[in-house]
Short mmCIF file of C-alpha atoms in Angstrom, two decimals:
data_model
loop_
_atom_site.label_atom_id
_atom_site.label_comp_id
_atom_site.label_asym_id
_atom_site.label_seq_id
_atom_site.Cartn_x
_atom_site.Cartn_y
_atom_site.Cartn_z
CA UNK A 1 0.00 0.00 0.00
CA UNK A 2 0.98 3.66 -0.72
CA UNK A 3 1.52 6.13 2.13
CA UNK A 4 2.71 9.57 2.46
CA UNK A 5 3.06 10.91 6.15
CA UNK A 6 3.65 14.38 7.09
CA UNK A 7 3.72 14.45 10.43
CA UNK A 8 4.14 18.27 11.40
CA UNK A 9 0.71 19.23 11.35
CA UNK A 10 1.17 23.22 11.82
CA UNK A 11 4.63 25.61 11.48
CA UNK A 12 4.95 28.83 12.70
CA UNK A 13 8.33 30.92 11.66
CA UNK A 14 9.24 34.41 11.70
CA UNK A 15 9.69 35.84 7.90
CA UNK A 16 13.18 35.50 7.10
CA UNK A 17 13.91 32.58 9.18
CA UNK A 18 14.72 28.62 7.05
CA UNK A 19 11.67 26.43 7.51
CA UNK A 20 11.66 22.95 6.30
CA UNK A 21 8.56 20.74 5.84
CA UNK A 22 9.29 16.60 6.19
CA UNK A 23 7.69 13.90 4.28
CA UNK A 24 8.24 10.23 4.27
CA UNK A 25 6.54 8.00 2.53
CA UNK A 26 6.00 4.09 1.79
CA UNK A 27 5.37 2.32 -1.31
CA UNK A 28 6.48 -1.08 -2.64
CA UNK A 29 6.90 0.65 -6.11
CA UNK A 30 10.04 0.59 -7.88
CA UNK A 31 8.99 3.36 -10.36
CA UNK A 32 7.30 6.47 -8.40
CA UNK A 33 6.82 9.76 -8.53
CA UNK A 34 6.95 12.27 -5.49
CA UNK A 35 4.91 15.97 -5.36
CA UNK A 36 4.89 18.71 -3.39
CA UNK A 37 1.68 20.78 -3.79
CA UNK A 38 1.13 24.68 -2.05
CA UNK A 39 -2.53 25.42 -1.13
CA UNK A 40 -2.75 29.17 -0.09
CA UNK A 41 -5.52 30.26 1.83
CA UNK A 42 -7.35 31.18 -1.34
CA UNK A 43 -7.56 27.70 -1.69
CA UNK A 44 -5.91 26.22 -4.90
CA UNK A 45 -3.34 23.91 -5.68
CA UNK A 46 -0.39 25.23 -6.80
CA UNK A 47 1.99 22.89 -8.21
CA UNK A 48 5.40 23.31 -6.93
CA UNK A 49 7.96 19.91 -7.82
CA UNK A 50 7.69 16.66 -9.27
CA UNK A 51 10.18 14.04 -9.24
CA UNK A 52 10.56 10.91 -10.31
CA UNK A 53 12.01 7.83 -7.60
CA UNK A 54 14.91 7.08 -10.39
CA UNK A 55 15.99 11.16 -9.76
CA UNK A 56 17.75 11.56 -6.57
CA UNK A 57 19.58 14.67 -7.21
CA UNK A 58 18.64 17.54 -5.03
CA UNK A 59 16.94 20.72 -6.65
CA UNK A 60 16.82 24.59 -5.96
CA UNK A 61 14.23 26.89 -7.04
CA UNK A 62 14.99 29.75 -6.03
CA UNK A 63 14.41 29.85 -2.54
CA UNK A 64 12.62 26.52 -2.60
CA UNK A 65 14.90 23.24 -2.38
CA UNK A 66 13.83 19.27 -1.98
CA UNK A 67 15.74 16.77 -0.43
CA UNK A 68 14.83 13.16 -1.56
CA UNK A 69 16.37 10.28 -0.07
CA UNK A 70 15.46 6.96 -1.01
CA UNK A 71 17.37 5.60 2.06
CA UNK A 72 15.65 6.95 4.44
CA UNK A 73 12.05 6.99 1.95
CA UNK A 74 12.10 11.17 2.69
CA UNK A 75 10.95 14.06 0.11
CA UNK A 76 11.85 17.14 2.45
CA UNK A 77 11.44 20.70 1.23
CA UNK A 78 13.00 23.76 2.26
CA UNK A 79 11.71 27.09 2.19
CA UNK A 80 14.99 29.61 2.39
CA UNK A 81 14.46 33.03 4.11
CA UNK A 82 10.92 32.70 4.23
CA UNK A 83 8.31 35.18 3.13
CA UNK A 84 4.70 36.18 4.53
CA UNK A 85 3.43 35.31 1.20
CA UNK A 86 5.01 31.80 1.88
CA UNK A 87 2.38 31.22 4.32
CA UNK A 88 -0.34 27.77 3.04
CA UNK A 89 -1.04 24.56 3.99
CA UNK A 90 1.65 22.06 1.99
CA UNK A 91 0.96 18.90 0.43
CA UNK A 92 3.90 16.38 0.07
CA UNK A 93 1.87 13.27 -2.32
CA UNK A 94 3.00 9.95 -3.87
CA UNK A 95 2.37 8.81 -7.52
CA UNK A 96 2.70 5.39 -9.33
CA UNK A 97 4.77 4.99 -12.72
CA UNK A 98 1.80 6.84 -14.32
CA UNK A 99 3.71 9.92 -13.00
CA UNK A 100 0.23 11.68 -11.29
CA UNK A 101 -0.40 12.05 -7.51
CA UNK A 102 -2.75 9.63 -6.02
CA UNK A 103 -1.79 9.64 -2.41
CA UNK A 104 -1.48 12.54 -0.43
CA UNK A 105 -0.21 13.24 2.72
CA UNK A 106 -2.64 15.55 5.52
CA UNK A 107 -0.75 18.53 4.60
CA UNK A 108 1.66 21.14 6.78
CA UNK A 109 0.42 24.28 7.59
CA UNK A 110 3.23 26.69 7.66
CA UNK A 111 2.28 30.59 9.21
CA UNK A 112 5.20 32.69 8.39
CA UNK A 113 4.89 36.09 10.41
CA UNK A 114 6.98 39.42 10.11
CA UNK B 1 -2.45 32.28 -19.74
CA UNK B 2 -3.70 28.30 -19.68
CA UNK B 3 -5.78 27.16 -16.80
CA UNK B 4 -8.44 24.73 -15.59
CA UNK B 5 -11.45 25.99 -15.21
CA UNK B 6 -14.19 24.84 -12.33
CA UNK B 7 -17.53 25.87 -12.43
CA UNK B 8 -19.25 26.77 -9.71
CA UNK B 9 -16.64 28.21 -7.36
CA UNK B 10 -19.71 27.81 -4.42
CA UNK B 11 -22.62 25.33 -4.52
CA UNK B 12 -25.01 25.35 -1.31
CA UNK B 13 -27.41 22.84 -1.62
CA UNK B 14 -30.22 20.72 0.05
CA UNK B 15 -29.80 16.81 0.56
CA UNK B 16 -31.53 15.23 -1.83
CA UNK B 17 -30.70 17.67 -4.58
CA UNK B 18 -28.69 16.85 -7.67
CA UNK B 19 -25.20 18.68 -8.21
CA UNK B 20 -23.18 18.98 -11.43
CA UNK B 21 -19.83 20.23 -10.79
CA UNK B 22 -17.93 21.82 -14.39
CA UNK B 23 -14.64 21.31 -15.23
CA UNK B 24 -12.70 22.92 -18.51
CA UNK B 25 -9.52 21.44 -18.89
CA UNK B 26 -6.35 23.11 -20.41
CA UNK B 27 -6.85 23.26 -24.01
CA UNK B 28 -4.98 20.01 -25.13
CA UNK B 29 -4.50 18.06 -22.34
CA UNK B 30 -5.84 14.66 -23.20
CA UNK B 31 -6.28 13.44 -19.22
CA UNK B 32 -8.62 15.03 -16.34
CA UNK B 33 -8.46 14.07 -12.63
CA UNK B 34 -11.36 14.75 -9.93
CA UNK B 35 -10.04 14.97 -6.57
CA UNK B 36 -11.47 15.85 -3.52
CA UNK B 37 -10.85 17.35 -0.49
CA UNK B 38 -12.18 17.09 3.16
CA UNK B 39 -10.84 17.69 6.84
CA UNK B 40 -11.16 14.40 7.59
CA UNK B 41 -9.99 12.34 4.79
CA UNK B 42 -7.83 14.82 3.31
CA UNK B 43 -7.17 14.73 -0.78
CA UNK B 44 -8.69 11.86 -2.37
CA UNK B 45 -8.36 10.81 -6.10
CA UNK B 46 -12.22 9.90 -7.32
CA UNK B 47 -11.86 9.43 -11.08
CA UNK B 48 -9.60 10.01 -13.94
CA UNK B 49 -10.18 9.83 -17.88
CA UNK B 50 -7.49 9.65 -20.24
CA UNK B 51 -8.70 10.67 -23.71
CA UNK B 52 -12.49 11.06 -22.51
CA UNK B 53 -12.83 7.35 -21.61
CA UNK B 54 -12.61 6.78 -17.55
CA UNK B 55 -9.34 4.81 -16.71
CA UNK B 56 -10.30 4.65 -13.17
CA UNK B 57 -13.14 5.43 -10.57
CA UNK B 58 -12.58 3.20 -7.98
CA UNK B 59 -12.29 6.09 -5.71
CA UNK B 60 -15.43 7.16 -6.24
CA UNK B 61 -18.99 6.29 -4.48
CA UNK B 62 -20.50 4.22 -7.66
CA UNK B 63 -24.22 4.58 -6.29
CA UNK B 64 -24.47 8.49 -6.34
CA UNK B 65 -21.60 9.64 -8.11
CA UNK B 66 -21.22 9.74 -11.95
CA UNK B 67 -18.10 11.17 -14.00
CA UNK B 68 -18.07 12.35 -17.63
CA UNK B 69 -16.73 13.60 -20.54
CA UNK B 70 -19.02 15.08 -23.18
CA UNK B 71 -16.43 16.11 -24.88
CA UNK B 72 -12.55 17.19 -24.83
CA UNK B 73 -13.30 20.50 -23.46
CA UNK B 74 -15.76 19.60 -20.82
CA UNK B 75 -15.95 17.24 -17.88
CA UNK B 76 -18.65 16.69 -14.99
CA UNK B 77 -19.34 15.22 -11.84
CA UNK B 78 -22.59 14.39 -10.66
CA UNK B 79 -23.32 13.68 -7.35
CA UNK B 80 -27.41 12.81 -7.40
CA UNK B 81 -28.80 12.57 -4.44
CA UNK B 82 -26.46 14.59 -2.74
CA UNK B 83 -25.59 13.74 1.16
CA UNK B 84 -24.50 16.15 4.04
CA UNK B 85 -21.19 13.81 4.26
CA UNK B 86 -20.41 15.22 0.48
CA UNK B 87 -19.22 18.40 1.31
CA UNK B 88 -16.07 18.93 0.26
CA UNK B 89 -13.90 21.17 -1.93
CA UNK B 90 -13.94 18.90 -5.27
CA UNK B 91 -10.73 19.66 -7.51
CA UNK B 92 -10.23 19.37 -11.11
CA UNK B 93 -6.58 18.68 -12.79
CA UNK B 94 -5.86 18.28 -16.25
CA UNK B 95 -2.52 16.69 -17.96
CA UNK B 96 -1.12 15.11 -20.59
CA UNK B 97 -0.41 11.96 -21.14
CA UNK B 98 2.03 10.28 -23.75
CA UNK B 99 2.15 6.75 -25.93
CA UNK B 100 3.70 5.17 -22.73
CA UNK B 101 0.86 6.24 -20.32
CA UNK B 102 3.33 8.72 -18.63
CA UNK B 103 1.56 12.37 -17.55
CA UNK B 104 3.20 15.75 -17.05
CA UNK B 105 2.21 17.05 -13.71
CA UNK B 106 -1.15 18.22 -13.12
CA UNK B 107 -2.82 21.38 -13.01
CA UNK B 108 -5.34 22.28 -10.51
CA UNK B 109 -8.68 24.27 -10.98
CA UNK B 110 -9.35 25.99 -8.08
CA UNK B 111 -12.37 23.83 -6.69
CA UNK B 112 -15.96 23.83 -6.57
CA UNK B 113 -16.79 23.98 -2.80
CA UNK B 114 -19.91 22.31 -1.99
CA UNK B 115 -21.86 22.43 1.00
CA UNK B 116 -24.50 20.07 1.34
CA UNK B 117 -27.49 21.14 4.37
#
């Protein structure tokens, strides 16, 4: 069975500060993908990073950088000198060979404040 | 500027009542997804269709819930009678899939929020 688990539930930083948000997940797959989705509070899904379990390089986006480690079955993402406007709930989720997200995790809510 | 398209943004409605939830993909994407979202259960996968035909519903109530495709630019989902426990935010995403069944990622609408009294 697929799992993703996100076990912070809420963050709260001050803006400026490094915040990052952890995911682990379980699968049985060979081929998988892994997602991190942004929900603001307007309420869509904003698609931030997919990559696929054959990929383990790191990646930087700006101030946005993922950490996946097959090792340890982890999909981390770090949010560098946060913002106010970094402030949503954020959705780490687990794909089959198809390459979309079926499983999600509950989400981390992250409150950045100035 | 390409984006999904959910129609409507709010639906309040009475149990009982049917609800058809809109959905207009990105204009040549050839697969649509309908999640959905709730406190308790989180984000769910209900349905996708590749090329208009459903691949899979399994996550979807059969006995009150129906998905479509009328055509490329239009999908629905029908929830008839509706229940209180259906209220959710329920999410469109469209893709595109290639010859070896692998999608690009997934663009979201931004969700049909339904409230069912």
């Amino acid at each position: 069975a697929q799992k993703v688990t996100q076990a912070q539930t809420e963050i709260s930083v001050v803006e400026k500060e490094d915040v990052t948000l952890d995911c682990v997940y379980e699968t049985r797959d060979t081929t998988y993908y892994l997602f991190w989705y942004k929900q603001p509070p307007s309420g869509e899904l904003v698609f931030l990073i997919r990559r696929n379990s054959f990929d383990e390089q790191n990646e930087i986006s700006g101030r946005y950088s993922w950490n996946f480690q097959k090792s340890t079955s982890s999909f981390n993402f770090t949010i560098t000198a946060s913002q106010v406007v970094d402030s949503a709930v954020y959705f780490c989720a687990l794909g089959r060979n198809s390459g979309y997200a079926l499983n999600f995790g509950k989400g981390t809510s992250l409150l950045v404040t100035p | 500027d390409a984006r999904v398209t959910q129609t409507p943004r709010h639906k309040v409605t009475e149990m009982g009542q049917e609800v058809t939830m809109r959905c207009q993909p990105i204009l040549g994407h050839n697969t649509v997804f309908w999640y959905r979202q709730t406190m308790m259960q989180g984000l769910e996968l209900l349905a996708y269709f590749r090329n208009r035909a459903p691949l899979d519903d399994s996550g979807m109530p059969k006995d009150r819930f129906s998905a479509e495709m009328p055509d490329a630019t239009l999908a629905t989902l029908k929830i008839q009678p509706s229940e209180p426990r259906d209220s959710a935010v329920y999410f469109c995403a469209s893709g595109l899939a290639n010859d070896r069944d692998e999608y690009t990622e997934a663009f979201f609408g931004q969700g049909t929020r339904l409230t069912v009294v």
